Coordinates of C-alpha atoms in Angstrom, one line a residue:
M1 CA 130.4 39.8 39.1
S2 CA 129.9 36.3 37.9
R3 CA 127.4 33.9 39.5
V4 CA 128.0 30.2 40.0
A5 CA 125.2 27.6 40.5
I6 CA 125.9 24.2 42.0
T7 CA 123.3 21.4 41.8
K8 CA 123.3 17.8 42.7
G9 CA 121.2 14.9 41.4
D10 CA 121.1 11.7 39.5
Y11 CA 120.4 13.1 36.0
R12 CA 122.9 15.3 34.3
K13 CA 120.4 17.1 32.0
D14 CA 118.2 17.9 35.0
N15 CA 121.3 19.2 37.0
V16 CA 122.4 21.5 34.2
S17 CA 118.8 22.8 33.6
R18 CA 118.5 23.5 37.4
A19 CA 121.8 25.3 37.5
L20 CA 120.8 27.4 34.5
E21 CA 117.5 28.3 36.2
L22 CA 119.4 29.5 39.3
V23 CA 121.4 32.0 37.2
S24 CA 118.7 32.6 34.6
G25 CA 118.4 36.3 35.4
D26 CA 122.0 37.0 34.5
V27 CA 122.0 34.6 31.6
T28 CA 118.8 35.6 29.8
Q29 CA 119.7 39.3 30.1
K30 CA 122.9 38.7 28.2
L31 CA 121.3 36.3 25.7
R32 CA 118.6 38.9 24.8
S33 CA 121.3 41.4 23.8
A34 CA 123.4 38.9 21.8
R35 CA 123.3 39.0 18.0
S36 CA 124.3 35.4 17.8
I37 CA 125.2 32.5 20.2
M38 CA 127.7 29.7 19.7
L39 CA 127.9 26.6 21.8
K40 CA 131.3 25.0 21.8
P41 CA 131.2 21.6 23.6
N42 CA 134.5 19.7 24.2
L43 CA 134.7 16.9 21.7
V44 CA 137.8 15.0 22.6
H45 CA 137.0 11.5 21.4
D46 CA 134.2 9.9 19.4
R47 CA 134.1 6.6 21.3
E48 CA 135.1 7.4 24.9
Q49 CA 133.6 10.1 27.1
L50 CA 136.9 11.2 28.6
A51 CA 136.9 15.0 28.9
S52 CA 134.1 15.5 26.2
T53 CA 131.0 17.4 27.1
H54 CA 128.2 15.0 27.7
V55 CA 125.4 15.2 25.2
D56 CA 122.8 15.6 28.0
A57 CA 124.6 18.8 29.1
V58 CA 124.5 20.2 25.6
R59 CA 120.8 19.3 25.3
A60 CA 120.0 21.1 28.5
V61 CA 121.7 24.3 27.3
I62 CA 120.0 24.1 23.9
E63 CA 116.6 23.7 25.5
F64 CA 117.2 26.5 28.1
E65 CA 114.6 29.4 27.8

């Protein structure tokens, strides 16, 4: 079964961090057993956000413990 966390706030990085904390039990268990981890953000355009993953979302995932 997969868990989904929904958060709301004014700051993207805080929202992603909070959502990861809500599912941290499931996430950290899988991360501990992983040999390697790859993050693949969407990088659609270098000048316009469009459908690209925001840098603050990537920062929150990288800093997740």
